[in-house]
Amino acid sequence: MDFKSSNVIKKLEKPILTYKDIPYKAALVFNAGVAKYNGKYVMMFRNDYGDYENHKLEGTNIGLATSDDGVHWDVSDKPCFMLKDDEIDRAYDPRLTVIDGVCYVCFAVDTKHGLRGGIASTTDFESFEIQTLTLPDNRNMVLFPEKINGLYTRLERPMPVYSRWHKDVFDVWMSQSPDMKFWGNSKLVMGVEDIPFSNDKIGPAAPPIKTDKGWLTTFHSVWTDPTRGKNGWEDKWQKQYVAGIALLDLDDPSKVIGIYDKPLIAAELPHETDEGYRTHVIFPGGMILEDSGEVKIYYGAADTVECLATADVDDLIKLCIEK
Ligand code: BMA
């Protein structure tokens, strides 16, 4: 499909981070989480390391970068987070949310017995305390930046295959917790059928931001076209990922106020459509609302590089509520 970004979106012409910026072994540098913490922008990025030129991947770790302006990044000299043992293959796709001075990292975990969603906490980005791991299969968890009705709240994307025709028909859900460890109150937020530009699965993208009109939240949306062939390094890559935007009720985020009925960000630039591991993948993981009303949206492109787009918060809200 020929998807286009909304005209409220301004993309930086070049990626903000690639493997060339990393002072250790790196190949695909993408799907980062970003937060403001102690006066700096902090980014944790996924690094599928290996040999970029020869298209060989060896493993995954998560790197750390900091910035004064959210655009130019200093990368730390070693990765900051990695999970690997007899049971766990890797952790990836970090999303950051600061609540009461603690930075929480949501991440996906590939294990021998299924795909789990994890949440860890840190205050120094060196030591991380695992707070919870879901049952399989669940991923794309993002936390709201404050408790809602006294409970920590997350969006998430379970993957129910058996009951959904053995296909990727996956939706966005919400759960709540009194202590970040035990989660319940689970409710459906958005179904694939609510998204006209998805014929496959959807999932939460960046952690939501609070506005006076509601929680503004991005999601990723997948369109699968079995006629597509080679789109990147593999023989076949038939999925296109775009970002969408929705507004959720402040008191009960399982209630959708509005969803923009077209993609917010789609692949258009050469590093999004032509170069890299899996082209036509836009995967936001960080969103920051500045005092000026500018929203910075950080997204992985082509599962290869990390990019930045900006938009005005009022324009994003209008997309969700004006038909
Ligand atoms: C999803 C996740 C993401 C990735 C995307 C496109 O299922 O694995 O990490 O960016 O696929 O490959």
Coordinates of C-alpha atoms and ligand atoms in Angstrom, one line a residue:
M1 CA 0.0 0.0 0.0
D2 CA 1.1 3.5 -0.7
F3 CA 0.9 5.0 2.8
K4 CA 1.7 8.7 3.4
S5 CA 2.5 10.6 6.6
S6 CA 0.0 13.2 7.8
N7 CA 1.0 16.8 6.8
V8 CA 1.2 17.8 10.5
I9 CA 4.4 15.6 10.7
K10 CA 7.8 17.1 10.1
K11 CA 10.6 14.5 9.8
L12 CA 14.3 15.0 10.2
E13 CA 15.8 14.2 6.8
K14 CA 18.5 11.9 8.3
P15 CA 18.4 9.3 11.1
I16 CA 19.4 10.6 14.6
L17 CA 21.3 7.4 15.4
T18 CA 22.8 4.6 13.3
Y19 CA 25.3 1.8 13.9
K20 CA 28.1 4.2 12.8
D21 CA 27.5 6.2 16.0
I22 CA 28.0 3.3 18.3
P23 CA 31.5 2.8 19.9
Y24 CA 31.0 -1.0 20.3
K25 CA 29.8 -3.8 18.1
A26 CA 26.5 -2.7 16.5
A27 CA 24.5 -3.3 13.3
L28 CA 20.8 -2.4 13.6
V29 CA 20.2 0.5 16.0
F30 CA 16.5 1.2 16.3
N31 CA 13.2 1.0 18.3
A32 CA 14.4 3.3 21.1
G33 CA 12.7 4.5 24.2
V34 CA 13.3 8.2 25.2
A35 CA 12.5 10.2 28.4
K36 CA 13.5 13.4 30.0
Y37 CA 15.4 12.5 33.2
N38 CA 17.3 14.8 35.6
G39 CA 17.4 17.6 33.0
K40 CA 18.7 15.5 30.1
Y41 CA 17.1 13.5 27.4
V42 CA 17.9 9.8 27.9
M43 CA 17.6 7.1 25.2
M44 CA 17.8 3.4 25.5
F45 CA 18.0 1.8 22.0
R46 CA 17.8 -1.7 20.7
N47 CA 21.1 -2.9 19.1
D48 CA 21.0 -6.1 17.0
Y49 CA 24.7 -6.4 16.7
G50 CA 26.7 -8.2 14.1
D51 CA 28.2 -7.4 10.7
Y52 CA 26.1 -4.8 8.9
E53 CA 27.9 -4.9 5.6
N54 CA 27.5 -8.7 5.3
H55 CA 24.0 -8.8 6.8
K56 CA 24.9 -11.1 9.7
L57 CA 23.3 -10.6 13.1
E58 CA 24.7 -12.2 16.2
G59 CA 22.6 -11.0 19.2
T60 CA 20.8 -8.1 20.8
N61 CA 21.6 -5.7 23.6
I62 CA 20.3 -2.3 24.7
G63 CA 22.5 0.8 24.5
L64 CA 22.3 4.1 26.3
A65 CA 22.6 7.6 24.9
T66 CA 22.0 11.1 26.4
S67 CA 21.3 14.5 24.8
D68 CA 20.8 18.1 25.8
D69 CA 18.4 18.9 22.9
G70 CA 16.8 15.6 22.1
V71 CA 18.3 15.7 18.6
H72 CA 22.1 15.2 19.0
W73 CA 23.1 12.2 21.1
D74 CA 26.2 11.0 23.1
V75 CA 26.4 7.3 23.2
S76 CA 27.8 5.6 26.3
D77 CA 30.8 3.4 25.8
K78 CA 29.0 0.1 26.6
P79 CA 25.5 -1.3 26.4
C80 CA 23.4 -0.8 29.6
F81 CA 21.0 -3.7 29.5
M82 CA 20.9 -7.2 28.3
L83 CA 19.1 -10.4 29.4
K84 CA 20.4 -13.8 28.4
D85 CA 20.4 -17.1 30.2
D86 CA 19.3 -20.7 29.6
E87 CA 15.7 -19.6 29.4
I88 CA 15.9 -16.1 28.0
D89 CA 17.3 -15.4 24.6
R90 CA 17.1 -11.6 24.6
A91 CA 15.3 -8.4 25.7
Y92 CA 14.5 -5.7 23.1
D93 CA 12.3 -2.7 22.2
P94 CA 12.7 -0.6 25.4
R95 CA 10.1 2.1 26.2
L96 CA 10.9 4.6 29.0
T97 CA 8.4 6.2 31.4
V98 CA 9.4 8.4 34.4
I99 CA 7.0 8.1 37.4
D100 CA 7.9 9.8 40.7
G101 CA 11.6 10.2 39.9
V102 CA 12.1 6.5 38.9
C103 CA 12.6 5.5 35.2
Y104 CA 10.7 2.4 34.3
V105 CA 11.7 0.5 31.2
C106 CA 9.2 -1.8 29.4
F107 CA 10.7 -4.3 27.1
A108 CA 9.9 -7.5 25.2
V109 CA 11.6 -10.8 26.1
D110 CA 12.1 -13.8 23.8
T111 CA 12.2 -16.9 26.0
K112 CA 12.3 -20.6 25.3
H113 CA 8.7 -20.8 26.4
G114 CA 7.2 -17.8 24.7
L115 CA 7.4 -14.1 24.3
R116 CA 7.0 -12.1 27.5
G117 CA 6.7 -8.4 28.4
G118 CA 8.9 -7.1 31.2
I119 CA 9.1 -3.9 33.3
A120 CA 12.4 -2.9 35.0
S121 CA 13.1 0.2 37.1
T122 CA 16.3 2.2 37.4
T123 CA 17.6 5.5 38.7
D124 CA 21.1 5.4 37.2
F125 CA 20.7 3.4 33.9
E126 CA 23.4 1.0 35.2
S127 CA 21.4 -1.2 37.6
F128 CA 17.9 -2.4 36.7
E129 CA 15.5 -4.1 39.0
I130 CA 13.0 -6.4 37.2
Q131 CA 9.5 -5.6 38.5
T132 CA 7.4 -8.0 36.5
L133 CA 7.3 -10.3 33.6
T134 CA 4.0 -11.3 31.9
L135 CA 2.7 -14.6 30.8
P136 CA 3.5 -15.4 27.1
D137 CA 2.7 -14.1 24.6
N138 CA 2.6 -10.4 25.3
R139 CA 4.7 -7.4 24.2
N140 CA 4.7 -3.7 23.3
M141 CA 4.0 -2.7 26.8
V142 CA 4.0 1.1 27.6
L143 CA 3.3 2.8 30.9
F144 CA 1.3 5.9 31.5
P145 CA 3.5 8.6 33.2
E146 CA 1.3 8.7 36.4
K147 CA -1.1 6.5 38.4
I148 CA -4.7 6.6 37.1
N149 CA -7.3 6.2 39.9
G150 CA -4.4 5.2 42.2
L151 CA -3.1 2.4 40.0
Y152 CA -0.1 2.1 37.7
T153 CA -1.5 1.7 34.2
R154 CA 0.0 0.1 31.0
L155 CA -1.1 -0.5 27.4
E156 CA 0.0 -3.9 26.0
R157 CA -0.5 -6.2 23.1
P158 CA -1.2 -9.9 23.9
M159 CA -1.0 -12.3 21.0
P160 CA -4.0 -14.7 21.0
V161 CA -3.4 -16.9 18.1
Y162 CA -5.7 -19.9 18.8
S163 CA -8.9 -17.9 19.1
R164 CA -8.1 -15.6 16.2
W165 CA -7.9 -17.9 13.2
H166 CA -4.2 -18.6 13.8
K167 CA -3.4 -15.3 12.3
D168 CA -1.7 -12.1 13.6
V169 CA -5.0 -10.4 14.5
F170 CA -3.8 -8.7 17.6
D171 CA -5.3 -5.7 19.5
V172 CA -4.3 -3.1 22.1
W173 CA -5.2 -3.8 25.8
M174 CA -4.8 -2.1 29.1
S175 CA -4.0 -3.4 32.6
Q176 CA -3.5 -1.8 36.0
S177 CA -1.4 -2.6 39.1
P178 CA -1.1 -1.3 42.7
D179 CA 2.6 -2.0 42.9
M180 CA 4.0 -2.5 39.4
K181 CA 4.3 -6.3 40.1
F182 CA 0.8 -7.7 40.1
W183 CA -1.4 -6.7 37.1
G184 CA -5.1 -7.0 36.5
N185 CA -8.2 -5.0 35.6
S186 CA -7.5 -5.9 31.9
K187 CA -9.7 -4.3 29.3
L188 CA -9.7 -4.0 25.5
V189 CA -8.7 -0.5 24.3
M190 CA -8.6 -0.8 20.4
G191 CA -9.3 -3.7 18.1
V192 CA -7.7 -4.1 14.7
E193 CA -11.2 -3.6 13.2
D194 CA -11.1 0.0 14.5
I195 CA -8.1 0.8 12.3
P196 CA -8.9 1.2 8.6
F197 CA -5.3 1.0 7.5
S198 CA -4.5 -2.3 9.3
N199 CA -5.3 -5.7 7.9
D200 CA -3.1 -7.6 10.4
K201 CA -2.2 -6.5 13.9
I202 CA -1.8 -3.3 15.9
G203 CA 0.1 -2.5 19.1
P204 CA 1.1 0.3 21.5
A205 CA 4.0 2.4 20.3
A206 CA 5.4 5.2 22.5
P207 CA 4.2 5.7 26.1
P208 CA 1.2 8.1 26.1
I209 CA 1.5 11.9 26.9
K210 CA -1.0 13.8 29.0
T211 CA -3.0 16.7 27.4
D212 CA -6.0 18.5 28.7
K213 CA -8.1 16.7 26.1
G214 CA -7.0 13.2 26.9
W215 CA -4.1 10.8 26.7
L216 CA -2.4 11.2 23.3
T217 CA -1.0 7.9 22.3
T218 CA 0.7 6.4 19.2
F219 CA 0.3 2.9 18.0
H220 CA 1.8 0.8 15.3
S221 CA -0.3 -0.7 12.6
V222 CA 0.6 -3.5 10.2
W223 CA -0.6 -4.1 6.7
T224 CA 0.4 -7.4 5.1
D225 CA 0.5 -7.9 1.4
P226 CA 1.4 -11.5 0.3
T227 CA 2.3 -10.3 -3.1
R228 CA 5.3 -8.3 -1.8
G229 CA 8.7 -10.0 -2.1
K230 CA 12.1 -8.9 -1.1
N231 CA 12.0 -5.6 0.9
G232 CA 15.3 -5.6 2.7
W233 CA 17.8 -8.3 3.6
E234 CA 15.4 -11.2 3.7
D235 CA 13.9 -13.0 0.7
K236 CA 10.4 -11.9 1.7
W237 CA 9.2 -9.1 3.9
Q238 CA 5.5 -8.6 3.3
K239 CA 4.6 -6.4 6.2
Q240 CA 4.4 -2.6 6.2
Y241 CA 4.4 -0.9 9.6
V242 CA 3.0 2.7 10.0
A243 CA 2.3 4.7 13.1
G244 CA -1.2 5.8 14.0
I245 CA -2.5 8.2 16.7
A246 CA -5.4 8.1 19.2
L247 CA -6.8 10.1 22.1
L248 CA -7.9 8.1 25.2
D249 CA -10.0 9.2 28.2
L250 CA -8.0 10.7 31.1
D251 CA -9.9 8.8 33.8
D252 CA -10.4 5.6 32.0
P253 CA -7.9 5.1 29.1
S254 CA -9.8 2.0 27.9
K255 CA -12.3 4.5 26.5
V256 CA -11.2 5.8 23.2
I257 CA -12.1 9.5 22.5
G258 CA -11.0 9.4 18.9
I259 CA -8.6 7.7 16.5
Y260 CA -7.2 9.4 13.4
D261 CA -8.5 7.3 10.5
K262 CA -5.2 7.5 8.4
P263 CA -1.6 6.8 9.2
L264 CA 0.3 9.5 11.2
I265 CA 3.8 8.4 10.1
A266 CA 4.5 6.2 7.1
A267 CA 7.8 5.2 5.4
E268 CA 8.8 7.8 2.7
L269 CA 12.5 8.7 3.1
P270 CA 15.2 6.5 1.4
H271 CA 16.4 5.1 4.8
E272 CA 12.7 4.1 5.5
T273 CA 11.8 2.6 2.1
D274 CA 14.9 1.5 0.3
E275 CA 17.8 0.8 2.8
G276 CA 18.2 -1.6 5.7
Y277 CA 17.0 -4.9 7.2
R278 CA 13.2 -4.7 6.8
T279 CA 12.1 -1.7 4.8
H280 CA 8.7 0.1 5.2
V281 CA 8.8 -0.4 9.0
I282 CA 8.0 2.7 11.2
F283 CA 8.0 1.8 14.9
P284 CA 7.7 4.7 17.4
G285 CA 9.0 4.0 21.0
G286 CA 9.3 7.5 22.5
M287 CA 7.2 10.7 22.5
I288 CA 8.0 13.9 24.4
L289 CA 5.8 16.9 24.9
E290 CA 7.8 20.1 25.1
D291 CA 6.6 23.2 26.9
S292 CA 6.4 24.9 23.5
G293 CA 3.7 22.4 22.4
E294 CA 6.1 20.6 20.1
V295 CA 5.9 16.8 20.3
K296 CA 9.0 14.9 19.5
I297 CA 8.2 11.4 18.2
Y298 CA 11.1 9.0 18.1
Y299 CA 10.8 6.0 15.8
G300 CA 12.8 3.1 14.5
A301 CA 12.9 2.9 10.7
A302 CA 13.4 -0.2 8.6
D303 CA 14.4 -2.1 11.8
T304 CA 17.8 -0.4 11.1
V305 CA 18.1 3.2 12.2
E306 CA 16.5 5.6 14.8
C307 CA 14.7 8.7 13.5
L308 CA 12.8 11.7 14.8
A309 CA 9.7 13.5 13.7
T310 CA 7.9 16.5 15.3
A311 CA 4.4 17.8 15.3
D312 CA 2.3 20.4 17.2
V313 CA 0.3 18.8 20.1
D314 CA -2.9 20.7 19.1
D315 CA -2.6 19.4 15.5
L316 CA -2.2 15.8 16.8
I317 CA -5.3 16.2 19.0
K318 CA -7.3 17.7 16.1
L319 CA -6.4 14.7 14.0
C320 CA -8.0 12.4 16.6
I321 CA -11.2 14.3 17.2
E322 CA -12.1 16.1 13.9
K323 CA -13.7 14.0 11.3
Ligands
BMA1 C1 7.7 -6.5 15.5 C2 8.8 -6.4 16.6 C3 9.5 -5.1 16.3 C4 9.9 -4.9 14.9 C5 8.7 -5.2 14.0 C6 9.1 -5.2 12.5 O1 7.0 -7.7 15.6 O2 9.6 -7.5 16.5 O3 10.7 -5.2 17.1 O4 10.3 -3.6 14.7 O5 8.2 -6.4 14.3 O6 10.0 -6.2 12.2

